[in-house]
Short mmCIF file of C-alpha atoms in Angstrom, two decimals:
data_model
loop_
_atom_site.label_atom_id
_atom_site.label_comp_id
_atom_site.label_asym_id
_atom_site.label_seq_id
_atom_site.Cartn_x
_atom_site.Cartn_y
_atom_site.Cartn_z
CA UNK A 3 -26.87 -1.55 -23.60
CA UNK A 4 -24.78 -4.71 -23.32
CA UNK A 5 -24.76 -6.75 -20.12
CA UNK A 6 -21.21 -5.71 -19.13
CA UNK A 7 -22.07 -1.97 -19.20
CA UNK A 8 -25.34 -2.61 -17.38
CA UNK A 9 -23.50 -4.53 -14.64
CA UNK A 10 -20.94 -1.74 -14.33
CA UNK A 11 -23.69 0.90 -13.93
CA UNK A 12 -25.44 -1.23 -11.30
CA UNK A 13 -22.20 -1.55 -9.33
CA UNK A 14 -21.63 2.20 -9.46
CA UNK A 15 -25.17 2.95 -8.29
CA UNK A 16 -24.76 0.48 -5.42
CA UNK A 17 -21.42 1.98 -4.41
CA UNK A 18 -22.83 5.51 -4.28
CA UNK A 19 -25.69 4.25 -2.10
CA UNK A 20 -23.14 2.75 0.29
CA UNK A 21 -21.41 6.14 0.53
CA UNK A 22 -24.39 7.72 2.27
CA UNK A 23 -23.72 8.62 5.95
CA UNK A 24 -25.41 5.38 7.09
CA UNK A 25 -23.83 3.22 4.36
CA UNK A 26 -20.88 0.87 4.68
CA UNK A 27 -18.61 3.26 2.75
CA UNK A 28 -19.36 6.35 4.81
CA UNK A 29 -16.33 8.37 5.80
CA UNK A 30 -12.91 8.58 4.18
CA UNK A 31 -12.19 5.56 1.97
CA UNK A 32 -9.02 4.24 0.37
CA UNK A 33 -9.85 5.80 -3.00
CA UNK A 34 -10.47 9.15 -1.30
CA UNK A 35 -6.88 9.09 -0.04
CA UNK A 36 -5.65 8.21 -3.54
CA UNK A 37 -7.71 10.95 -5.18
CA UNK A 38 -6.87 13.63 -2.61
CA UNK A 39 -3.11 13.14 -2.88
CA UNK A 40 -3.27 12.75 -6.64
CA UNK A 41 -5.13 16.02 -7.12
CA UNK A 42 -3.00 17.92 -4.61
CA UNK A 43 0.26 16.93 -6.28
CA UNK A 44 -0.90 17.05 -9.87
CA UNK A 45 -0.07 13.40 -10.45
CA UNK A 46 -0.56 12.00 -13.95
CA UNK A 47 0.05 8.25 -13.69
CA UNK A 48 -1.48 5.55 -11.48
CA UNK A 49 -0.88 1.85 -10.90
CA UNK A 50 -3.04 -0.42 -8.77
CA UNK A 51 -1.74 -3.80 -7.57
CA UNK A 52 -4.55 -6.07 -6.40
CA UNK A 53 -6.41 -9.36 -6.85
CA UNK A 54 -9.92 -10.14 -8.01
CA UNK A 55 -11.08 -10.05 -4.37
CA UNK A 56 -9.10 -6.98 -3.24
CA UNK A 57 -8.97 -3.49 -4.68
CA UNK A 58 -12.54 -3.46 -5.95
CA UNK A 59 -12.84 0.27 -6.54
CA UNK A 60 -10.61 0.86 -9.56
CA UNK A 61 -13.35 2.83 -11.24
CA UNK A 62 -13.46 5.26 -8.29
CA UNK A 63 -9.98 6.58 -9.09
CA UNK A 64 -10.38 10.14 -10.43
CA UNK A 65 -9.23 10.11 -14.03
CA UNK A 66 -9.72 13.83 -14.75
CA UNK A 67 -6.00 14.53 -14.65
CA UNK A 68 -4.56 11.03 -15.07
CA UNK A 69 -2.97 10.24 -18.41
CA UNK A 70 -2.11 6.68 -17.37
CA UNK A 71 -4.33 4.49 -15.20
CA UNK A 72 -3.14 0.88 -15.01
CA UNK A 73 -4.13 -2.11 -12.96
CA UNK A 74 -2.15 -5.27 -12.19
CA UNK A 75 -4.46 -8.09 -11.08
CA UNK A 76 -3.15 -11.47 -9.94
CA UNK A 77 -5.06 -14.56 -8.80
CA UNK A 78 -7.02 -13.57 -11.89
CA UNK A 79 -8.56 -16.33 -14.03
CA UNK A 80 -8.18 -15.87 -17.77
CA UNK A 81 -11.88 -15.23 -18.27
CA UNK A 82 -12.29 -12.82 -15.37
CA UNK A 83 -13.78 -9.47 -16.37
CA UNK A 84 -15.32 -6.74 -14.22
CA UNK A 85 -15.93 -4.11 -16.89
CA UNK A 86 -12.65 -2.24 -16.29
CA UNK A 87 -9.25 -2.40 -17.93
CA UNK A 88 -6.60 -4.81 -16.68
CA UNK A 89 -3.18 -3.80 -18.00
CA UNK A 90 -1.31 -6.69 -16.38
CA UNK A 91 -2.77 -9.97 -15.21
CA UNK A 92 -1.67 -13.29 -13.75
CA UNK A 93 -3.78 -16.39 -13.16
CA UNK A 94 -1.82 -17.33 -10.03
CA UNK A 95 0.02 -15.42 -7.28
CA UNK A 96 3.11 -14.75 -9.38
CA UNK A 97 3.70 -11.29 -10.85
CA UNK A 98 7.15 -12.11 -12.25
CA UNK A 99 8.03 -10.16 -15.40
CA UNK A 100 4.83 -8.11 -15.31
CA UNK A 101 6.50 -4.96 -14.00
CA UNK A 102 9.91 -4.72 -15.62
CA UNK A 103 10.82 -1.22 -14.47
CA UNK A 104 10.45 0.36 -17.91
CA UNK A 105 7.61 2.55 -16.63
CA UNK A 106 7.34 4.63 -13.45
CA UNK A 107 4.17 5.86 -11.74
CA UNK A 108 3.28 8.90 -9.65
CA UNK A 109 0.80 6.95 -7.52
CA UNK A 110 0.91 3.25 -6.68
CA UNK A 111 -1.99 1.75 -4.75
CA UNK A 112 -1.39 -1.67 -3.18
CA UNK A 113 -4.29 -3.81 -1.97
CA UNK A 114 -2.63 -7.23 -1.97
CA UNK A 115 -3.63 -10.80 -1.28
CA UNK A 116 -3.14 -10.40 2.46
CA UNK A 117 -0.61 -13.09 3.22
CA UNK A 118 2.77 -11.85 4.42
CA UNK A 119 4.58 -13.12 1.33
CA UNK A 120 2.25 -11.49 -1.19
CA UNK A 121 1.98 -8.28 0.83
CA UNK A 122 5.75 -7.82 1.13
CA UNK A 123 6.32 -8.76 -2.51
CA UNK A 124 3.67 -6.26 -3.68
CA UNK A 125 5.04 -3.46 -1.49
CA UNK A 126 8.51 -3.95 -2.90
CA UNK A 127 7.16 -4.19 -6.45
CA UNK A 128 5.21 -0.97 -5.97
CA UNK A 129 8.27 0.88 -4.70
CA UNK A 130 10.32 -0.38 -7.64
CA UNK A 131 8.09 1.50 -10.11
CA UNK A 132 7.31 4.54 -7.91
CA UNK A 133 8.71 7.88 -9.04
CA UNK A 134 11.04 9.61 -6.62
CA UNK A 135 8.44 12.30 -5.85
CA UNK A 136 5.48 9.91 -5.95
CA UNK A 137 3.39 8.27 -3.25
CA UNK A 138 2.39 4.67 -2.50
CA UNK A 139 -0.85 3.98 -0.64
CA UNK A 140 -1.37 0.62 1.06
CA UNK A 141 -4.75 -0.70 2.16
CA UNK A 142 -5.66 -2.83 5.20
CA UNK A 143 -2.69 -1.78 7.37
CA UNK A 144 -4.62 -1.44 10.63
CA UNK A 145 -6.97 -4.37 11.31
CA UNK A 146 -9.35 -3.70 14.20
CA UNK A 147 -9.26 -7.20 15.67
CA UNK A 148 -7.45 -10.52 15.50
CA UNK A 149 -10.14 -12.13 13.36
CA UNK A 150 -9.53 -9.60 10.58
CA UNK A 151 -5.77 -10.15 10.96
CA UNK A 152 -5.81 -13.90 10.36
CA UNK A 153 -2.72 -14.96 8.39
CA UNK A 154 -4.99 -17.24 6.36
CA UNK A 155 -8.03 -16.22 4.31
CA UNK A 156 -11.37 -16.07 6.11
CA UNK A 157 -14.93 -15.63 4.92
CA UNK A 158 -15.95 -11.98 4.84
CA UNK A 159 -13.65 -9.01 5.47
CA UNK A 160 -9.98 -9.97 5.67
CA UNK A 161 -6.97 -7.69 6.30
CA UNK A 162 -4.56 -10.55 6.91
CA UNK A 163 -0.99 -9.67 7.86
CA UNK A 164 -0.40 -6.79 5.47
CA UNK A 165 0.16 -4.72 8.63
CA UNK A 166 3.13 -6.97 9.47
CA UNK A 167 4.66 -6.59 6.00
CA UNK A 168 4.29 -2.81 6.20
CA UNK A 169 6.08 -2.61 9.55
CA UNK A 170 8.84 -4.93 8.32
CA UNK A 171 9.27 -2.80 5.21
CA UNK A 172 9.61 0.54 6.96
CA UNK A 173 11.95 -0.92 9.60
CA UNK A 174 14.26 -2.15 6.84
CA UNK A 175 14.08 0.94 4.63
CA UNK A 176 15.40 4.16 6.26
CA UNK A 177 14.99 5.86 2.88
CA UNK A 178 11.20 5.84 3.32
CA UNK A 179 8.87 8.22 5.13
CA UNK A 180 5.38 7.10 6.05
CA UNK A 181 2.23 7.49 8.10
CA UNK A 182 -1.07 5.61 8.25
CA UNK A 183 -4.53 7.19 8.15
CA UNK A 184 -6.83 5.59 10.72
CA UNK A 185 -9.68 4.91 8.31
CA UNK A 186 -11.01 2.09 6.10
CA UNK A 187 -8.96 -0.58 7.92
CA UNK A 188 -5.84 1.61 7.74
CA UNK A 189 -4.43 3.40 4.68
CA UNK A 190 -0.64 3.58 4.73
CA UNK A 191 1.00 6.48 2.87
CA UNK A 192 4.64 5.89 1.90
CA UNK A 193 7.08 8.21 0.17
CA UNK A 194 10.72 7.94 -0.72
CA UNK A 195 12.76 10.28 1.43
CA UNK A 196 13.61 13.44 -0.46
CA UNK A 197 17.27 14.26 -0.95
CA UNK A 198 16.80 18.03 -1.31
CA UNK A 199 16.45 18.80 2.39
CA UNK A 200 12.66 19.12 2.35
CA UNK A 201 11.23 18.40 5.84
CA UNK A 202 9.63 14.97 6.17
CA UNK A 203 7.05 13.54 8.61
CA UNK A 204 8.28 12.20 11.93
CA UNK A 205 9.60 8.67 11.81
CA UNK A 206 8.87 5.73 14.08
CA UNK A 207 9.00 3.37 15.67
CA UNK A 208 11.65 4.32 18.22
CA UNK A 209 14.76 2.17 18.72
CA UNK A 210 13.62 0.02 21.66
CA UNK A 211 10.23 -0.66 20.13
CA UNK A 212 11.80 -1.57 16.78
CA UNK A 213 14.23 -3.93 18.51
CA UNK A 214 11.41 -5.55 20.49
CA UNK A 215 9.49 -6.06 17.24
CA UNK A 216 12.51 -7.75 15.62
CA UNK A 217 13.01 -10.05 18.63
CA UNK A 218 9.39 -11.18 18.59
CA UNK A 219 9.51 -11.74 14.83
CA UNK A 220 12.66 -13.84 15.18
CA UNK A 221 10.71 -16.13 17.51
CA UNK A 222 7.99 -16.60 14.88
CA UNK A 223 5.54 -15.12 17.36
CA UNK A 224 1.98 -14.14 16.54
CA UNK A 225 2.55 -10.40 16.20
CA UNK A 226 -1.02 -9.13 16.40
CA UNK A 227 -1.24 -8.45 20.15
CA UNK A 228 2.13 -6.68 20.12
CA UNK A 229 1.07 -4.75 17.03
CA UNK A 230 -2.31 -3.79 18.46
CA UNK A 231 -0.74 -2.48 21.67
CA UNK A 232 1.82 -0.36 19.81
CA UNK A 233 0.02 0.36 16.54
CA UNK A 234 0.14 4.15 16.88
CA UNK A 235 3.91 4.17 17.08
CA UNK A 236 4.49 1.33 14.62
CA UNK A 237 2.24 2.80 11.93
CA UNK A 238 2.65 6.53 12.64
CA UNK A 239 -1.13 6.37 12.94
CA UNK A 240 -3.00 9.65 12.43
CA UNK A 241 -6.69 10.58 12.38
CA UNK A 242 -8.67 11.54 9.29
CA UNK A 243 -8.80 15.12 10.56
CA UNK A 244 -5.02 15.21 10.99
CA UNK A 245 -4.54 13.76 7.50
CA UNK A 246 -6.71 16.43 5.89
CA UNK A 247 -4.95 19.20 7.82
CA UNK A 248 -1.40 17.89 7.35
CA UNK A 249 -1.78 17.33 3.61
CA UNK A 250 -3.93 20.43 3.12
CA UNK A 251 -6.63 18.60 1.17
CA UNK A 252 -10.43 19.06 1.37
CA UNK A 253 -12.72 16.43 2.82
CA UNK A 254 -14.66 14.46 0.17
CA UNK A 255 -18.34 15.26 -0.23
CA UNK A 256 -19.49 12.06 1.50
CA UNK A 257 -17.43 12.94 4.59
CA UNK A 258 -18.79 16.51 4.68
CA UNK A 259 -22.36 15.23 4.36
CA UNK A 260 -21.73 12.69 7.11
CA UNK A 261 -20.42 15.42 9.41
CA UNK A 262 -23.49 17.58 8.79
CA UNK A 263 -25.82 14.64 9.46
CA UNK A 264 -23.96 13.76 12.68
CA UNK A 265 -24.14 17.34 13.91
CA UNK A 266 -27.83 17.45 13.11
CA UNK A 267 -28.43 14.28 15.12
CA UNK A 268 -26.49 15.66 18.09
CA UNK A 269 -28.33 18.96 17.97
CA UNK A 270 -31.64 17.15 17.68
CA UNK A 271 -30.79 15.01 20.69
CA UNK A 272 -29.90 18.09 22.75
CA UNK A 273 -33.10 19.81 21.66
CA UNK A 274 -35.24 16.91 22.79
CA UNK A 275 -34.28 17.35 26.42
#
């Protein structure tokens, strides 16, 4: 076995260990959202937009029904390899001329370099190649604290201001419907509004809140405190349970196991009294 395959197998083994109920990937993860919606809708094509330090779980995308599974990686040195295909790559932050609109995808997953400029650019690029009945999933939309939401890179976990780009996007695009699953630092789910009269999820934020957001943005204010106070309305934030029920998709195995373990602990605690 060559070193690249061995490294890939080691990464997979480590990732499955982290998915145990006490691991750092317990619960619903970004790739679970991708896989659940892909399977439900019978999607056949997938594009991931990421960097060498974001994304990170391309191999977890379920390829059983996918005919096309592409990845665009920027900030990607020429010699970078992680054992998985890279269809489009850029050594710097530019993605100009990589996606020319000659191909459309059922699912687009965006896990950008988390500056505002890159986040907004990647969201718009993803929408430009998204099929009319497809779905775009955006990672890191709901940072839990201001440290995670730093506009500049930090050591360790970093969500940056992708949340700000997402809010700006949906405020400027009435043709979009969206909600955000409150899991794995926030997973935004965006669809193009259907023109056939099919009911769509409720839309927010309301007029006064949207106007307040625009005023604060025009002052170049730090938006995190405002965002954190109003995140449920700004993001259409829903729980994991509501996501599973609303979309009619089953919980992944790791989530079911975690629920069983949690119930067992609670029952054990009650029995010890």
